[in-house]
């Protein structure tokens, strides 16, 4: 109903959890949901007590796309003037690792939101697709770019030009999915992955994400120099001394998060 919150947020230990909460609309991503997800992710990003963000949908749908009913009567000028979907770029700038548990439909904007996550857990029953061509449009939240970078031209063209859905097994085979587990275990596995990431030093996890993400933005040589500079800079942290010191002393590190 209209007064139910479009997302739910909680913290579970050092994991910040964002749950899409429009199950009856298959978590269609309307403007309110977009703004809520982005703001919650930014707040978790700035919270030193949060070391990873977990993004959850519902069993039937991670998200069935942008909200078609909300968009259908908009004009070009309205879409352009508001720079529709631009807010999602803020999610891409979140530095804390994001883990997505992708169950059921991940279509259109739902597939694109899943691809904004850093680690993507899915099951055989997950359905990824970019069906926008069937609506007379194209992906608008980065799908043509992120899909092509993660699965290559052959599969991206197939999905974007025909709207064909790929199941979790194919999605894992083509490189869209980090881990494939049984459908009922997707959320638990994703939570464990988020907890694992959050158990490390946040500065090193953030910089590890930054380094991998740089591979999508730059040349190999620039990326390697960038990585090495980040590696060097971590020697300014207490947690580098703690992590390497603990190894040498044969004990478990106790991260200071600094
Ligand atoms: N936007 C708005 N409402 C949506 C929606 C969407 N993307 N997807 C589902 N819903 C709504 C349905 O309208 C329906 O609402 P009512 O109960 O009020 O009729 C409710 O969710 C349940 O959906 P269905 O009855 O259709 O469920 P189903 O099991 O029969 O079918 C489905 C499931 C195949 C996913 C089907 O809902 C569907 O095709 N959805 C649209 C998928 C799509 O085209 N996504 C792309 C959107 S455009 C986009 O995302 C642009 C971009 O790049 C960001």
XYZ file of C-alpha atoms and ligand atoms in Angstrom:
312
model
C 0.000 0.000 0.000
C 0.931 3.633 -0.372
C 1.983 4.095 3.247
C 4.335 1.104 3.359
C 7.979 2.171 3.085
C 9.468 1.456 -0.349
C 12.615 0.058 1.255
C 13.529 -1.342 4.671
C 16.916 -0.735 6.233
C 18.652 -2.290 9.206
C 22.135 -3.076 10.369
C 23.166 -6.656 11.060
C 26.496 -6.441 12.861
C 28.734 -4.483 10.480
C 26.443 -5.099 7.483
C 24.025 -2.401 6.325
C 20.977 -4.098 4.821
C 18.691 -2.488 2.232
C 15.579 -4.499 1.304
C 13.416 -3.458 -1.635
C 9.880 -3.474 -0.262
C 7.362 -3.258 -3.090
C 6.778 -7.013 -3.493
C 3.286 -6.629 -5.006
C 4.749 -4.496 -7.780
C 7.641 -6.981 -8.081
C 9.873 -4.249 -6.606
C 9.424 -1.998 -9.631
C 11.891 0.818 -9.145
C 9.917 4.055 -9.020
C 11.437 7.424 -8.260
C 10.769 7.137 -4.510
C 12.533 3.758 -4.410
C 15.483 5.061 -6.403
C 15.937 8.006 -4.049
C 15.507 5.844 -0.945
C 18.029 3.212 -2.092
C 20.596 5.830 -3.050
C 20.211 7.770 0.203
C 20.371 4.635 2.365
C 23.469 3.400 0.529
C 25.179 6.779 0.905
C 24.389 6.868 4.639
C 25.821 3.357 5.119
C 28.843 4.357 3.030
C 29.634 7.190 5.432
C 29.091 5.051 8.551
C 32.414 3.690 9.889
C 30.454 0.940 11.682
C 29.252 -0.443 8.324
C 31.791 -2.467 6.350
C 29.523 -3.859 3.607
C 26.083 -3.177 2.160
C 23.648 -6.017 1.441
C 20.931 -5.429 -1.147
C 17.907 -7.740 -0.975
C 14.738 -8.124 -3.025
C 11.957 -10.654 -2.517
C 11.892 -14.337 -3.572
C 9.765 -13.709 -6.686
C 11.558 -10.567 -7.762
C 14.785 -8.813 -6.976
C 13.254 -6.077 -9.140
C 11.193 -6.317 -12.346
C 12.601 -3.065 -13.669
C 11.980 0.630 -13.578
C 8.344 1.482 -12.857
C 6.724 1.410 -16.295
C 3.420 2.867 -15.078
C 5.209 5.865 -13.561
C 7.183 6.554 -16.752
C 4.775 5.725 -19.534
C 3.243 9.177 -20.118
C 6.423 11.211 -19.693
C 7.688 13.353 -22.545
C 11.237 13.581 -23.815
C 11.600 17.028 -22.265
C 10.454 15.800 -18.856
C 12.846 12.843 -18.955
C 15.712 15.019 -20.163
C 15.105 17.954 -17.815
C 14.949 15.705 -14.754
C 17.834 13.580 -16.105
C 15.745 10.513 -15.225
C 17.802 7.694 -13.603
C 20.747 10.040 -13.026
C 20.458 9.475 -9.255
C 21.548 5.864 -9.745
C 25.018 7.132 -10.597
C 25.328 8.049 -6.933
C 24.995 4.356 -6.068
C 27.872 3.651 -8.435
C 29.999 6.116 -6.447
C 29.400 4.387 -3.103
C 32.815 3.172 -1.933
C 31.678 0.487 0.516
C 31.372 -2.956 -1.127
C 27.792 -3.843 -2.126
C 26.591 -7.471 -2.210
C 23.301 -8.256 -3.977
C 21.121 -11.330 -3.355
C 19.350 -11.689 -6.689
C 16.305 -13.969 -6.549
C 13.491 -14.237 -9.097
C 13.137 -11.553 -11.742
C 16.015 -9.144 -12.278
C 14.730 -7.414 -15.393
C 15.521 -4.061 -16.948
C 16.439 -1.698 -14.127
C 16.460 -4.721 -11.795
C 19.219 -6.345 -13.846
C 21.012 -3.001 -14.002
C 20.714 -2.486 -10.238
C 22.096 -6.005 -9.677
C 25.028 -5.166 -11.943
C 25.796 -2.057 -9.854
C 26.566 -4.416 -6.961
C 30.140 -5.578 -6.495
C 29.357 -9.194 -5.612
C 26.257 -10.768 -7.116
C 24.748 -13.955 -5.656
C 21.995 -15.728 -7.614
C 20.201 -19.064 -7.913
C 19.150 -21.267 -10.831
C 15.682 -19.675 -10.672
C 16.975 -16.123 -11.046
C 15.969 -14.487 -14.352
C 18.170 -11.739 -15.725
C 17.048 -9.745 -18.715
C 16.997 -6.393 -20.471
C 13.447 -6.427 -21.913
C 13.315 -2.704 -22.728
C 13.267 -3.378 -26.485
C 9.835 -4.942 -25.945
C 8.645 -1.582 -24.557
C 10.024 0.493 -27.416
C 13.012 1.762 -25.441
C 16.512 0.633 -24.442
C 18.212 0.100 -21.061
C 18.613 3.402 -19.229
C 20.387 2.597 -15.964
C 23.688 1.495 -17.450
C 22.636 -1.886 -18.873
C 24.105 -1.487 -22.329
C 27.444 -0.543 -20.739
C 27.747 -2.695 -17.602
C 26.284 -5.808 -19.260
C 28.672 -5.511 -22.202
C 31.653 -5.040 -19.908
C 30.767 -8.060 -17.792
C 29.543 -10.574 -20.397
C 30.966 -9.259 -23.680
C 29.344 -8.120 -26.903
C 27.868 -11.431 -28.066
C 25.705 -12.047 -25.009
C 24.954 -8.360 -24.373
C 23.684 -7.837 -27.925
C 21.586 -11.008 -27.684
C 19.977 -9.877 -24.409
C 19.505 -6.200 -25.309
C 18.270 -6.757 -28.875
C 15.897 -9.672 -28.202
C 14.940 -9.184 -24.553
C 15.778 -12.851 -23.899
C 15.974 -13.737 -20.222
C 18.959 -15.771 -19.037
C 18.627 -18.041 -16.019
C 21.055 -18.106 -13.108
C 23.107 -20.955 -14.530
C 23.693 -19.246 -17.851
C 24.291 -15.955 -16.027
C 27.037 -17.554 -13.956
C 28.562 -19.214 -17.021
C 28.784 -15.917 -18.897
C 30.272 -14.010 -15.986
C 27.320 -12.019 -14.671
C 27.137 -13.813 -11.325
C 29.782 -14.188 -8.606
C 28.312 -17.270 -6.912
C 25.411 -19.535 -7.848
C 23.682 -21.298 -4.926
C 20.293 -22.959 -4.438
C 17.451 -20.457 -4.746
C 16.452 -20.759 -1.079
C 20.047 -20.127 0.005
C 20.738 -17.002 -2.055
C 19.929 -14.498 0.701
C 21.871 -16.388 3.393
C 24.895 -16.795 1.149
C 24.832 -13.103 0.249
C 24.572 -12.173 3.927
C 27.582 -14.374 4.706
C 29.580 -12.786 1.909
C 28.676 -9.316 3.195
C 29.618 -10.327 6.746
C 32.936 -11.713 5.514
C 33.775 -8.485 3.699
C 32.653 -6.419 6.702
C 34.899 -8.463 8.994
C 37.970 -6.938 7.355
C 39.365 -3.422 7.638
C 36.957 -1.043 5.912
C 39.698 1.147 4.387
C 41.313 -1.873 2.719
C 37.965 -3.256 1.499
C 37.019 0.132 0.069
C 40.365 0.501 -1.654
C 40.202 -3.060 -2.989
C 36.831 -2.192 -4.542
C 38.273 1.028 -5.938
C 41.171 -0.847 -7.532
C 38.996 -3.494 -9.209
C 36.497 -0.851 -10.339
C 39.352 1.104 -11.942
C 39.836 -1.774 -14.383
C 36.567 -0.705 -16.032
C 37.571 2.930 -16.345
C 41.130 3.050 -17.557
C 43.982 1.454 -19.499
C 45.886 -1.535 -18.116
C 49.053 0.470 -17.452
C 47.227 3.323 -15.703
C 45.229 0.787 -13.709
C 48.361 -1.000 -12.561
C 49.994 2.263 -11.444
C 46.753 3.253 -9.678
C 46.658 -0.104 -7.897
C 50.270 0.204 -6.774
C 49.684 3.724 -5.384
C 46.661 2.474 -3.416
C 48.713 -0.480 -2.189
C 51.455 1.902 -1.014
C 48.932 4.202 0.664
C 47.549 1.367 2.790
C 50.920 1.345 4.582
C 49.696 4.560 6.245
C 46.924 2.615 8.013
C 47.041 1.026 11.442
C 45.313 -2.014 9.985
C 48.185 -2.746 7.595
C 50.532 -2.891 10.624
C 47.978 -4.995 12.498
C 47.262 -7.386 9.612
C 50.876 -8.051 8.716
C 51.987 -7.973 12.372
C 49.360 -10.541 13.346
C 50.476 -12.831 10.525
C 54.100 -12.647 11.699
C 53.045 -13.298 15.311
C 50.755 -16.180 14.244
C 47.614 -14.618 15.729
C 44.293 -13.326 14.443
C 44.264 -9.631 13.527
C 42.080 -7.250 15.507
C 41.141 -4.551 13.086
C 41.109 -0.969 14.296
C 39.174 0.170 11.219
C 41.765 2.864 10.772
N 6.798 -1.481 -13.606
C 5.586 -1.307 -13.010
N 4.848 -2.323 -12.517
C 5.326 -3.570 -12.661
C 6.562 -3.824 -13.285
C 7.300 -2.707 -13.762
N 8.531 -2.850 -14.331
N 6.772 -5.168 -13.291
C 5.709 -5.721 -12.674
N 4.839 -4.756 -12.304
C 3.548 -4.940 -11.628
C 2.485 -5.457 -12.569
O 1.950 -4.404 -13.322
C 1.504 -6.064 -11.612
O 0.750 -5.030 -11.026
P -0.832 -5.219 -10.777
O -0.926 -6.337 -9.773
O -1.263 -3.899 -10.239
O -1.441 -5.586 -12.094
C 2.395 -6.653 -10.520
O 3.660 -5.952 -10.636
C 2.689 -8.122 -10.688
O 3.185 -8.333 -11.997
P 2.534 -9.389 -13.053
O 1.103 -9.563 -12.759
O 2.908 -8.932 -14.424
O 3.356 -10.697 -12.654
P 3.662 -11.960 -13.595
O 4.197 -12.996 -12.692
O 2.489 -12.274 -14.455
O 4.828 -11.448 -14.587
C 6.898 -10.332 -15.159
C 6.097 -11.112 -14.089
C 7.193 -11.235 -16.352
C 8.194 -9.886 -14.503
C 6.067 -9.119 -15.607
O 5.619 -8.405 -14.472
C 6.817 -8.144 -16.471
O 7.045 -8.408 -17.648
N 7.233 -6.956 -15.924
C 7.881 -5.917 -16.639
C 9.337 -6.262 -16.924
C 9.986 -5.140 -17.710
O 9.619 -4.860 -18.836
N 10.982 -4.482 -17.105
C 11.693 -3.391 -17.729
C 11.118 -2.095 -17.275
S 11.773 -0.677 -18.147
C 13.275 -0.403 -17.430
O 13.644 -1.044 -16.491
C 14.095 0.715 -18.031
C 15.516 0.775 -17.538
O 16.435 0.475 -18.228
C 15.796 1.250 -16.193
